[in-house]
Each structure stands twice: as structure tokens, then as C-alpha cells.
XYZ file of C-alpha atoms in Angstrom:
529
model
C -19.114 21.300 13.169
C -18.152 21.318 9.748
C -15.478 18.494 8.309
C -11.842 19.363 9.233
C -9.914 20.765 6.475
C -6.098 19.320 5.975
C -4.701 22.562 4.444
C -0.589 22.221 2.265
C 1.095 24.002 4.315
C 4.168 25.096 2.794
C 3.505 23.528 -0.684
C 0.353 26.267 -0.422
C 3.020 28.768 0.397
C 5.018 28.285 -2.260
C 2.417 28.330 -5.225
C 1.156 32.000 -3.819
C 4.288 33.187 -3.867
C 4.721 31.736 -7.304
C 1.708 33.012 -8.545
C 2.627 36.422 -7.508
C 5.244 36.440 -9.812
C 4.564 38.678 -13.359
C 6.793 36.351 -14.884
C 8.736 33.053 -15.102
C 12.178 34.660 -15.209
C 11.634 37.150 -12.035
C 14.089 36.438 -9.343
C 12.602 34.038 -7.400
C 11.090 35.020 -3.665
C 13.557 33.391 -1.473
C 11.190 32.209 0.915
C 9.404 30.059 -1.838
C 9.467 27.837 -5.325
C 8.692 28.771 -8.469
C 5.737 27.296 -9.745
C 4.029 27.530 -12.973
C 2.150 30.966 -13.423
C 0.457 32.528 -16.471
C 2.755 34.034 -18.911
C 3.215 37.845 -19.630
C 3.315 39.695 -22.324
C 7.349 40.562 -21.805
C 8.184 36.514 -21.535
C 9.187 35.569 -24.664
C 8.992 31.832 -24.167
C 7.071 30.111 -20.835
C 7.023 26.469 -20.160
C 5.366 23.965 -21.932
C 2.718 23.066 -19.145
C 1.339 26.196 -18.349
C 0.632 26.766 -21.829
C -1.786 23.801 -21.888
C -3.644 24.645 -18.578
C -6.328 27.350 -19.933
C -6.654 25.700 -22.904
C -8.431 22.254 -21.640
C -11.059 23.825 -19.689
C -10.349 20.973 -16.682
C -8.819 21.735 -13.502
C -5.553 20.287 -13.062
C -5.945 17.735 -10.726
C -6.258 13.722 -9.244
C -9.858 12.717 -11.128
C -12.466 11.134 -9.412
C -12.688 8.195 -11.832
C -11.804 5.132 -9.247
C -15.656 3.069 -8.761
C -17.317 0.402 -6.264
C -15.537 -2.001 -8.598
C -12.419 -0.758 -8.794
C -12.248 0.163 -5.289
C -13.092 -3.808 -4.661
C -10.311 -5.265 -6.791
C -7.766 -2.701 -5.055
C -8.200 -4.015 -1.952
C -8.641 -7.969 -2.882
C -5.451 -7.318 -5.268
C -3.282 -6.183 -2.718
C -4.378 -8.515 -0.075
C -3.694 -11.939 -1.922
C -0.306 -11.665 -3.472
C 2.228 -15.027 -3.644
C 2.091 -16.059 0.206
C -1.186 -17.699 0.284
C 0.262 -20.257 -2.871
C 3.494 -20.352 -2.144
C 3.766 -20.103 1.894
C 1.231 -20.666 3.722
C 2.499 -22.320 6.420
C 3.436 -20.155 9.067
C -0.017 -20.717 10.552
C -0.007 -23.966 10.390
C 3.548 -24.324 12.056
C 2.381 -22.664 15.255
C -0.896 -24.929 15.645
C 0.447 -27.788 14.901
C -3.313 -29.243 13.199
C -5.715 -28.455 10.375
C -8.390 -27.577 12.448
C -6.859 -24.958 14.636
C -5.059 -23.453 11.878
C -8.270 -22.961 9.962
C -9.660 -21.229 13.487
C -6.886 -18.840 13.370
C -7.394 -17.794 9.623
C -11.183 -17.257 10.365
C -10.317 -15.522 13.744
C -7.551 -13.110 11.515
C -10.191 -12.443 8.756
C -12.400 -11.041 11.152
C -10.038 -8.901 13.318
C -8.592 -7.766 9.523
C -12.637 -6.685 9.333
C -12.514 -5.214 12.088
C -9.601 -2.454 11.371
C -11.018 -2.298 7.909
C -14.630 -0.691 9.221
C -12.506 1.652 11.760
C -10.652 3.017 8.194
C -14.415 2.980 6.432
C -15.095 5.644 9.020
C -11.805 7.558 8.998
C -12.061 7.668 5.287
C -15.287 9.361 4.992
C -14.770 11.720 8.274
C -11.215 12.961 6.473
C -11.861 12.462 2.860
C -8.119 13.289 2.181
C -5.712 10.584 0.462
C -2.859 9.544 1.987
C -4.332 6.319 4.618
C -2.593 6.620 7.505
C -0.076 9.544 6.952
C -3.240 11.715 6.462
C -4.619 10.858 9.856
C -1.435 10.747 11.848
C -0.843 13.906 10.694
C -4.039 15.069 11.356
C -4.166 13.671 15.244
C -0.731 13.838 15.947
C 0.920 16.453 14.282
C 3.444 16.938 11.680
C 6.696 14.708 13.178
C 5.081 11.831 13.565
C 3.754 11.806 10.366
C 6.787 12.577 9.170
C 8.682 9.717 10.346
C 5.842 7.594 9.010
C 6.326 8.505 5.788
C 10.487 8.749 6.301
C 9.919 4.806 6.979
C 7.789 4.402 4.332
C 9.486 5.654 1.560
C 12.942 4.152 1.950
C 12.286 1.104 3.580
C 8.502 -0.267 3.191
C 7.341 0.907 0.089
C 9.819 0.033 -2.331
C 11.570 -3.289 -0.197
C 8.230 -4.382 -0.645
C 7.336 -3.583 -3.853
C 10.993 -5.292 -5.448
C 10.375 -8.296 -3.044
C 6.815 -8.889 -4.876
C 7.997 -8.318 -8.629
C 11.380 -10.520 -7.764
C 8.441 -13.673 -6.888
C 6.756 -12.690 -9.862
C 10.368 -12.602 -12.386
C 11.385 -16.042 -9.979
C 8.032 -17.723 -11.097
C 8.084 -16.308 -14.690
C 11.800 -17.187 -15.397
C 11.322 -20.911 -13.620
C 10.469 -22.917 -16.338
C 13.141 -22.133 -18.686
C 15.754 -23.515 -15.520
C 13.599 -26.525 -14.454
C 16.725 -28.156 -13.054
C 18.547 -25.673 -11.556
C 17.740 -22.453 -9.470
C 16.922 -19.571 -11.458
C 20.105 -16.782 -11.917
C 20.147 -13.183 -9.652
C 20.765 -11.239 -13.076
C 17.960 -12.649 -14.985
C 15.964 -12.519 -12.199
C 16.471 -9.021 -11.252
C 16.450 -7.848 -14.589
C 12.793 -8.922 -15.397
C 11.640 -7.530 -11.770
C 12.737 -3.849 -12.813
C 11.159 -4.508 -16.473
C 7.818 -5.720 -14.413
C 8.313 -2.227 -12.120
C 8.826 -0.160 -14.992
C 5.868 -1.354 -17.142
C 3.477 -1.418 -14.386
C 4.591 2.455 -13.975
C 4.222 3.500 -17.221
C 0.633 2.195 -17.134
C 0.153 4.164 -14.085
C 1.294 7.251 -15.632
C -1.016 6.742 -18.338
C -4.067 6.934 -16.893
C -6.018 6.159 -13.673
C -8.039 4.186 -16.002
C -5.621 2.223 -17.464
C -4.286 1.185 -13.531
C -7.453 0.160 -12.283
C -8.261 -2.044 -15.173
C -4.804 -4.000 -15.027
C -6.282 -4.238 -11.048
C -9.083 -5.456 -11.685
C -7.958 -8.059 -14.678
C -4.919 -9.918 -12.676
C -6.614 -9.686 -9.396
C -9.988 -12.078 -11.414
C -6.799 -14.185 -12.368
C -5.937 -14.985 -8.557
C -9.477 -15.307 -7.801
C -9.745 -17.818 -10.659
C -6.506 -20.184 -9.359
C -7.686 -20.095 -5.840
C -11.194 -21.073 -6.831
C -9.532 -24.105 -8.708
C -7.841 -24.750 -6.141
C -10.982 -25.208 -4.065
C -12.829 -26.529 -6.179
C -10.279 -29.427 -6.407
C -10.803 -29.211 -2.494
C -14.227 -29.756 -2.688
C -14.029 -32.846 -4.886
C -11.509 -34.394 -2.742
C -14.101 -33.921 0.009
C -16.703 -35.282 -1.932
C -14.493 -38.098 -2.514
C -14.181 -39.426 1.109
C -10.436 -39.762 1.612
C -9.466 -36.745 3.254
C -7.738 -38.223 6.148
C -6.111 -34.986 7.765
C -9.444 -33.270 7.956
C -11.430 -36.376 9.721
C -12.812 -35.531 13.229
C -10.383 -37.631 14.915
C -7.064 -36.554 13.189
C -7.986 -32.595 12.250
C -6.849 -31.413 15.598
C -4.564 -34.343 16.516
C -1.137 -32.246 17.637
C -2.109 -29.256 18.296
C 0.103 -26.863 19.850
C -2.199 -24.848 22.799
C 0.351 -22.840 23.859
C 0.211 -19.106 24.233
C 2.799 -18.581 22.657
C 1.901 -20.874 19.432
C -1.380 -19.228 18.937
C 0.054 -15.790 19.398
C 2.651 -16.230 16.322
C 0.060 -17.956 14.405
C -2.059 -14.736 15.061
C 0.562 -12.594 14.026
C 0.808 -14.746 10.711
C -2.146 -14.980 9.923
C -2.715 -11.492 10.155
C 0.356 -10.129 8.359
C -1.429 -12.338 5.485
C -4.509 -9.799 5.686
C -1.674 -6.625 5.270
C -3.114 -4.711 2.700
C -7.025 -3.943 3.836
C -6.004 -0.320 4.149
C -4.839 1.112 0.565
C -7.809 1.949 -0.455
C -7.310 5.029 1.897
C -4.865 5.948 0.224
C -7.239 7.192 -3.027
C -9.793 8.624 -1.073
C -9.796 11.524 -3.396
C -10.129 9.799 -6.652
C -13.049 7.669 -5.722
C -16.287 8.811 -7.087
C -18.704 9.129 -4.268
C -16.305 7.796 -1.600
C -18.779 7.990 1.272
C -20.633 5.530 -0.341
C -18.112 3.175 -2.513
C -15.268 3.593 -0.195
C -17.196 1.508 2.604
C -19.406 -0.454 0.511
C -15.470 -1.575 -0.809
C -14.433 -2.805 2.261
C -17.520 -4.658 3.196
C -17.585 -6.669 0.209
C -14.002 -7.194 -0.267
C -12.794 -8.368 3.393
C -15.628 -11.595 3.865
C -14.836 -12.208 -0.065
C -10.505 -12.449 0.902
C -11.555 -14.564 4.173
C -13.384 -16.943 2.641
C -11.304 -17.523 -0.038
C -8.178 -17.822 2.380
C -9.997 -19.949 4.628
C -11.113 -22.618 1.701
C -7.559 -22.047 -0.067
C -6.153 -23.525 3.519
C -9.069 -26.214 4.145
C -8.459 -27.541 0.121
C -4.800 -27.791 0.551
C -5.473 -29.696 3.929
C -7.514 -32.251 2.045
C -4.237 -33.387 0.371
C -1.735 -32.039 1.749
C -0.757 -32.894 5.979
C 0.357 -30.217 7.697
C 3.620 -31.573 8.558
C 4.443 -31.672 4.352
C 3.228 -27.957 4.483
C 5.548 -26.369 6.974
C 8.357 -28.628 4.427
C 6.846 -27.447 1.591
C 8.662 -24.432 -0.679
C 5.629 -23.804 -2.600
C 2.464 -25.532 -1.270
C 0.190 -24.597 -4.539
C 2.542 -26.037 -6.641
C 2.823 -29.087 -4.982
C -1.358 -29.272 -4.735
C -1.168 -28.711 -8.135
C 1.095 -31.444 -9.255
C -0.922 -33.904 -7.430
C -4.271 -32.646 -8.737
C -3.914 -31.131 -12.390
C -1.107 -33.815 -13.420
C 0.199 -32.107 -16.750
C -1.664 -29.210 -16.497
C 0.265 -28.100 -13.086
C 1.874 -25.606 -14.522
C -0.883 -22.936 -14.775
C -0.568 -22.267 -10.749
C 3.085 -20.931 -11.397
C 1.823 -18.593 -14.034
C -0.970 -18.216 -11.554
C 1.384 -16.873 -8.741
C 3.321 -14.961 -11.082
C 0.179 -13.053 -12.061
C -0.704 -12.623 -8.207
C 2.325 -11.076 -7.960
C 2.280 -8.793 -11.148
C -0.919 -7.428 -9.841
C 0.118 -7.030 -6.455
C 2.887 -4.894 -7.568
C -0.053 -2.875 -9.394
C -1.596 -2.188 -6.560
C 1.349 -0.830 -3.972
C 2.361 1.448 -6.639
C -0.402 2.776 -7.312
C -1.088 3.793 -3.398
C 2.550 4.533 -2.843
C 2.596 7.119 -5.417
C -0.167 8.690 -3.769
C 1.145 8.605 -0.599
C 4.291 9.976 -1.453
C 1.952 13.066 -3.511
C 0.354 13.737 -0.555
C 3.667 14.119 1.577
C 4.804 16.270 -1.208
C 1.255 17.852 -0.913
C 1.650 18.867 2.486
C 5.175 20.458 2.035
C 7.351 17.670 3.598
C 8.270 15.976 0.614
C 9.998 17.994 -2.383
C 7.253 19.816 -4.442
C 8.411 18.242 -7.536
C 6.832 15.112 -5.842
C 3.226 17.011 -6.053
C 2.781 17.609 -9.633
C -0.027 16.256 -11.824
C 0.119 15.837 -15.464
C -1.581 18.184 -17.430
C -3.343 15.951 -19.905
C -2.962 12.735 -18.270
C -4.246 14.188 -14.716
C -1.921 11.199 -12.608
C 0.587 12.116 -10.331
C 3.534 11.435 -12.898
C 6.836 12.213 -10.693
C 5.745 10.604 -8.300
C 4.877 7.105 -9.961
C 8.443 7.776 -11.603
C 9.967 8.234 -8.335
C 8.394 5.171 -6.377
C 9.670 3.369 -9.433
C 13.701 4.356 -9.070
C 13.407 3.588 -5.224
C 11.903 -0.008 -5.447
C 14.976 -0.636 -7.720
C 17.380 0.793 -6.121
C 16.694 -2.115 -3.856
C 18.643 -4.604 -6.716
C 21.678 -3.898 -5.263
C 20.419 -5.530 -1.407
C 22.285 -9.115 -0.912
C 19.779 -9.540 1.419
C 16.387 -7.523 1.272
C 14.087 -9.694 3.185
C 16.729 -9.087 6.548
C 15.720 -5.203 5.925
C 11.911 -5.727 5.997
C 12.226 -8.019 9.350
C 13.436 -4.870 11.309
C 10.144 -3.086 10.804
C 7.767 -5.507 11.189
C 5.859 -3.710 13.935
C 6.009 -0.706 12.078
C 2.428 -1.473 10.102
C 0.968 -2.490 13.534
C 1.853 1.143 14.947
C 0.948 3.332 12.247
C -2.715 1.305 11.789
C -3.012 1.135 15.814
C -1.937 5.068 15.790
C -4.689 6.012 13.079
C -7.750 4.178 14.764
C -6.623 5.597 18.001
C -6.661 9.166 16.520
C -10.010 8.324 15.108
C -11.350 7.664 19.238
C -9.421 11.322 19.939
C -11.921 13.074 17.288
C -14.412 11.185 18.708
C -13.957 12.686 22.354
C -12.591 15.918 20.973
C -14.523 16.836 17.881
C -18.406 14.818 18.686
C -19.997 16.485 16.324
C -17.961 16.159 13.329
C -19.590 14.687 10.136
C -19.390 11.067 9.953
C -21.216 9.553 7.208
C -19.788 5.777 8.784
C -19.542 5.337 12.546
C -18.456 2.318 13.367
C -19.440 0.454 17.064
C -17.279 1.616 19.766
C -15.881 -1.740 20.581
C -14.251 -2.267 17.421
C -12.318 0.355 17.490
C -11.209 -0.457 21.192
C -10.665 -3.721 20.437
C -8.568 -3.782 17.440
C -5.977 -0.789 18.800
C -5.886 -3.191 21.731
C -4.577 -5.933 19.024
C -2.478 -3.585 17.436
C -0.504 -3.233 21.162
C -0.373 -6.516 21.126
C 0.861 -7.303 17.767
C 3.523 -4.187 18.789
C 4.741 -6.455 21.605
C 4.891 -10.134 20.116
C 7.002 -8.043 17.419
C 9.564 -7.207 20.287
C 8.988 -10.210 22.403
C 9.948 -12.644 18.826
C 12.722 -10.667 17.178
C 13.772 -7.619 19.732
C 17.109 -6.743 18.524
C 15.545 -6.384 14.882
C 12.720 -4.428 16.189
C 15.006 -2.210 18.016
C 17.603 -1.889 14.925
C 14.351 -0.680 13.427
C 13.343 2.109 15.638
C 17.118 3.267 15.835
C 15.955 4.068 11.987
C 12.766 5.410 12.283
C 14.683 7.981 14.810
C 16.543 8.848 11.827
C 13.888 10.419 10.253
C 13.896 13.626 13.124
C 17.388 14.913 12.129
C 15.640 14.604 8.276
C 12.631 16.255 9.184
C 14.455 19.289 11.287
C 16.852 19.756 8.283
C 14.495 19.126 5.161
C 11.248 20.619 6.655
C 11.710 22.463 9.599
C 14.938 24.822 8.818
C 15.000 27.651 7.074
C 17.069 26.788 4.309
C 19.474 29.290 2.437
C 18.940 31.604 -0.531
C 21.182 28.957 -2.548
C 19.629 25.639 -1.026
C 15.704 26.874 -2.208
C 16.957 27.765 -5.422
C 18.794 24.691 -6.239
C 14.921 23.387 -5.386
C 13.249 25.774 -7.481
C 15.634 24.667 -10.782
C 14.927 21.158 -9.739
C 11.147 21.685 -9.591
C 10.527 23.929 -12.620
C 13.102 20.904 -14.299
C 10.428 18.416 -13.371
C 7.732 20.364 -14.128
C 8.870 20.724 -17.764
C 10.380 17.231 -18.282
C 7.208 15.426 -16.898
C 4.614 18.157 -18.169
C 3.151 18.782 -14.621
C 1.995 20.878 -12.614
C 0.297 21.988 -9.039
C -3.327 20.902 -8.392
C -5.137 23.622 -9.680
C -7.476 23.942 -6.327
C -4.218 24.785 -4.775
C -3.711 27.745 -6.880
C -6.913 29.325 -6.544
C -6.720 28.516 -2.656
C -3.467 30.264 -2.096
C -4.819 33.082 -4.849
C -7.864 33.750 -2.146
């Protein structure tokens, strides 16, 4: 059976009707946009980006330009951001002891794995980007991937992005008020200048992206290897007290209950594995690299979280670490003396290329919406000399600080906190459908049967420690993600009036002017044929 195509639906329909068009100031169809077309001889004047299109001899469209290397940093970069300097200690508060706490790290490294192989094989059965909105949509239709990516784009994305770059401006702005907390305004100032910067470089190039990945995600590497290292020769040293066999599991908390929370901890840590499924399509040779990724990233982060936790242990109890406000710093001071202040600029550079990282998927993610038709088509465009997905980096951008004006952001991002769990449990559980439904489609990966099992098995029961630990949040939250089915009836579903599609056509041909984009050129010949 040959590989399932995802086919635009009515972005598709909208570009043939464009392209039927003899030129750009026809009335437009009123059952479609107007899109960029060749010019006729009677137009006088046609926009600026479909001038450049014959002329470059390259099809307009995402490059494959995204290698093993790349693909590695992407997902290391967005799996260590601040929390593993600055907080982690909600593991250790549930266990109670060193040495259970570094059993549940190992044990969340491996699960983490585990969902990471069942997305190696989804990845190279639908080589589509867009992660988990591409396969929801595939398996379960178009309203529940809908609502994924309603959630997504005005709560996840950009909450999370403005929490990361706010750590980052926090730690960069720290050391000019040593004595006093530093101020909201200067604060949120510097975390829009780090979100706009880190855009621009996205808009300039894939290139560009992936090598600001790659560079600040070696820098986090680097400070967490210190930090072991100094680990190591504290071992070597002798006096080590909270790791000793007779005090590294002295008070530990047993409990059901305690080791589920740590679990869920631990693993919210690992969030993060699963962006690289989101550039599926700009990967060169993704059935190869996009695996090969994920098996060399995921030990590389588990080891390195595990040996982060088992250094800090070797100075630091754990009853100081659930106290402490920023554990790394405090290792630091004890350990590098004057020098201490590199892990600050160390966690501010986690966090700068964490930030990297989630914009670069969620611009992707909100192209492919866009892609399929249930986003605005404006949000689809590529550049025509660049080649990145310009309005859409622009856009992710203006959400993520919209988010200055929340009092009280983190509050937002606790009502969705099994969201992640059901989207990721949803995907690997559509990947077991095509498995009984579609056996002989090509799969260049197939993962054992029990991991798949297993890990949508977690993901239930991540779902339910989410409602059992904070259920009036959890339900606040799917009150919200029901909001997203009046949306998708009235933005995607109706049939929207002559004067509604073209206030969308003026808006798209605006963007597609201003930002010097247009459609994927694939799409045009498609909806041509």
C-alpha cells in the first residue's frame, strides 16, 4: 500500500481557484482567496513576489537543509532549558532521598525513550511536519486536530515560549540588582527583545536557526558537564555524605502517591522529545536522520540529567534542594567560589536557546494548520528568497508577547497540564490504528509492539494524576479546549459570506506583499493537475 498522502484541503482549493484567475485584479471567486498567479499582459503592475518566482529557478518551498546534527541539537536544546539548574527539586520532594530520586530520573529517561521511538516511526510512516497535529489529524479527523492546535496556539505555544525568555531576561538582568529583585518592566522588556531577535534569525534562514541551536544548546552541555565534573571530584574526594549507602535512601517516601508525582516530574522535565516532528519536511533524508536523532539524543539528555542530579547530591542534601530557589547557583557558589557567576549566564543561555527551539517548531506547526486550510492562508506563505515560513515566525512572535500583559502566566499553563499527555498518548495510539487498519503501509522504523502499548498506557495515567492533583484546573482547562468547536464551526466549517472571504483575500494578498511570500509551489502545480 503506498504511504498515505495528507492532501490541503481548502488551502489547495483556494490556490486553484487563484490560479485560474487571468489576472490579479479579476473579481475574486467567492468561494476562494486570491493567491499569487502569473501576470498578464493587460496587468499593468503585479505584486512583488510573483515577479521573483520564475526567475530563481527553485521551487518555492520549506528546504530540506535540517541534518543528523542539527536534528540532534533540536531535540537536546529543547529538552534542557532552566529547570534542571534552577529547579530541580520536584523529584526529589516526592522521594524524600537521593537514591530514589535518581531511580525516578533514570526510570523517566527511559519511558521519555520510549515515546520518542513510537514518534521515530510515526515520522517516517507520515513524513508530513506538524508532530502531533499531523497525526491527529490524520487518525482522528479534522476537529480534534483542530482543537489541538486551538490549544496550542493561544495557550501552549506562546505562554511557554514568554515564560522561557522571561528566565532568560530574569537571569541576564540579575546582576545589575544583586540586592534587590529584578523590576517587571526591565524584565519584560528584554524577554520581547530576546523573542524578537531569535525571530528575525528564524526568518533569515533555516540555516541561520539551526546554527544558533546547535551553538547555545553546546553551551548547556558545557555547564552541566562542569557541573559534573565538579560531582565527580567531590566523589573522588570521599566526603559525600548524602550519597553513602547508609544515608542515600534514608527518608524515603514509598508511597504511591509520592512516586507517582515524582513520575509526573520527572517526566514533564523530558517535555520536548517530540519537536523534531515537527520539521519532518525539512530534514534531509528524514528516514534515516530523523531516528538516528532521537536515538542519540534521548540516552545523551538522560545521562546528563541523571549525573546533573547525582553531582548536586554530592553537595547539596535533599532537604536544602526542595529550599533551594536556584540549586545550580547555589552548587556553584560552593564549588567555583568567584567564578560562580558563569552558571547564571549559563541558565540564561539555556534559556535563550530553548526559546530557539519552540519557535522554530511552533512556526511550523502553525504553517501546517494554515497548510491544511484551518488556519488563515496568510499563515502558509514561504518567502521567496529566504524559503522560511516568514508570517508565521512573525505571528508566533506577537502571540508569545501578547502574554506581557498576564499578572500571572504560570496559573494559565497549570490548567493544561494534561493537555501534552493527551495529544502524545492520542498520536501513538493512532499510530496502533494504522497498524491494525493499514498493515501494509511503508514503515521504514517499526518500533516493538510493547512500547507503544506501554507508553499510551502512561500517557492515561499521566491524564489521571493530572485530574487526581489539580482537578478544578484541569477541568477549567477542558472548559477551554471546548472552546475551540464554536471556533472551528465558525472559522473552518461555515461557509462564510461574499464580504467575510474578501476581507481574507485583502488580508492575504496584504501579507503576501508585505512579507514577500507566497504558496508552496508543489501546491500550485498540485491544484493545477
Amino acid at each position: 500500500m503506498a504511504e498515505p498522502e495528507l492532501k490541503s484541503r481548502s488551502s489547495r482549493e483556494s490556490v486553484a481557484k487563484a490560479a485560474s484567475q487571468e489576472k490579479m485584479g479579476a473579481e475574486a471567486d467567492p468561494d476562494g482567496l486570491i493567491l499569487e498567479s502569473a501576470p498578464s499582459p493587460s496587468t499593468p503592475m503585479a505584486p512583488a513576489p510573483a515577479d521573483k518566482t520564475p526567475t530563481k529557478g527553485e521551487k518555492i518551498e520549506l528546504k530540506r537543509s535540517i541534518t543528523l546534527f542539527n536534528g540532534v541539537g533540536m531535540i537536546i536544546g529543547t529538552i534542557i532549558g532552566s529547570g534542571i539548574f534552577v529547579t530541580p527539586t520536584g523529584v526529589v520532594k516526592e522521594t524524600g532521598s537521593a537514591g530514589l530520586s535518581l531511580i525516578v530520573w533514570s526510570a523517566c529517561g527511559v519511558i521519555s525513550t520510549m515515546g520518542a521511538l513510537c514518534y521515530a516511526e510515526l515520522g517516517t510512516t507520515i513524513t508530513k511536519s506538524g508532530g502531533d497535529y499531523t497525526y491527529i489529524l490524520e487518525v482522528y479527523g479534522e476537529l480534534a486536530a483542530f482543537l489541538k492546535l486551538w490549544v496550542e496556539m493561544l495557550i501552549i505555544r506562546p505562554s511557554s515560549q514568554y515564560v522561557v525568555s522571561l528566565v532568560f531576561a530574569t537571569y541576564l538582568l540579575k546582576p545589575l540588582y544583586p540586592n534587590c529583585s529584578v523590576p517587571d518592566s526591565a524584565a519584560k522588556l528584554i524577554a520581547c527583545l530576546c523573542l524578537t531577535s531569535l525571530t528575525f534569525v528564524n526568518c533569515i534562514s533555516v540555516r541561520a536557526a539551526t546554527k544558533v541551536q546547535d551553538l547555545f544548546t553546546a553551551s548547556k552541555l558545557l555547564a552541566l558537564i562542569i557541573i559534573i565534573l565538579f560531582g565527580f571530584i567531590q566523589i573522588f574526594t570521599g566526603d559525600v555524605p548524602y550519597l553513602t549507602p547508609e544515608k542515600a535512601f534514608e527518608g524515603s517516601k514509598m508511597g504511591v502517591d509520592n512516586i507517582v508525582l515524582a513520575l509526573y516530574s520527572g517526566l514533564f522535565a523530558f517535555g520536548g522529545w517530540n519537536y523534531l516532528n515537527y520539521v519532518t519536511e525539512e530534514m534531509i533524508n528524514p528516514e534515516r536522520n530523523l531516528p538516528l536523532s532521537i536515538i542519540i539524543s534521548m540516552p545523551i539528555v538522560t545521562v546528563v540529567y541523571v549525573l546533573t542530579n547525582l553531582a548536586y547530591f554530592t553537595t547539596i542534601s535533599p532537604e536544602v534542594m526542595v529550599d533551594s530557589e536556584a540549586v545550580a547557583v547555589s552548587f556553584g557558589e560552593y564549588h567555583l567560589g568567584v567564578m560562580s557567576w558563569l552558571i547564571p549566564v549559563f541558565v540564561g543561555l539555556s534559556c535563550f536557546g530553548a526559546v530557539n527551539g519552540s519557535l522554530f517548531t511552533s512556526a511550523r506547526l502553525f504553517y501546517a494548520g494554515a497548510r491544511e486550510g484551518q488556519l488563515p492562508a496568510a499563515l502558509g506563505l514561504v518567502h521567496t528568497d529566504l524559503f522560511t515560513p516568514v508570517p508565521s515566525l512573525i505571528f508566533t512572535c506577537l502571540l508569545s508577547m501578547m502574554y506581557t500583559i498576564s499578572q500571572d502566566i504560570f496559573s494559565v499553563i497549570n490548567l493544561f497540564s494534561f493537555f501534552t499527555w493527551l495529544c502524545v498518548g492520542m498520536a501513538i495510539a493512532g499510530l496502533l490504528w494504522l497498524r491494525y487498519t493499514k498493515p501494509d503501509l511503508r514503515r521504514p522504523i517499526k518500533v516493538c509492539l510493547f512500547i507503544p502499548v506501554t507508553f499510551v498506557l502512561g500517557c492515561i495515567f499521566m491524564i489521571a494524576v493530572s485530574f487526581w492533583a489539580a482537578p478544578f484546573e484541569c477541568l477549567i482547562g477542558s472548559s477551554i479546549i471546548l472552546t475551540g468547536i464554536p471556533a472551528y464551526l465558525l472559522g473552518y466549517k461555515w461557509k462564510k459570506p461574499h464580504v467575510v472571504k474578501k476581507m481574507l483575500e485583502i488580508f492575504t494578498m496584504f501579507c503576501q506583499k508585505i512579507f514577500m511570500s507566497v504558496p508552496e509551489e508543489k501546491e500550485e502545480r498540485e491544484a493545477a493537475e
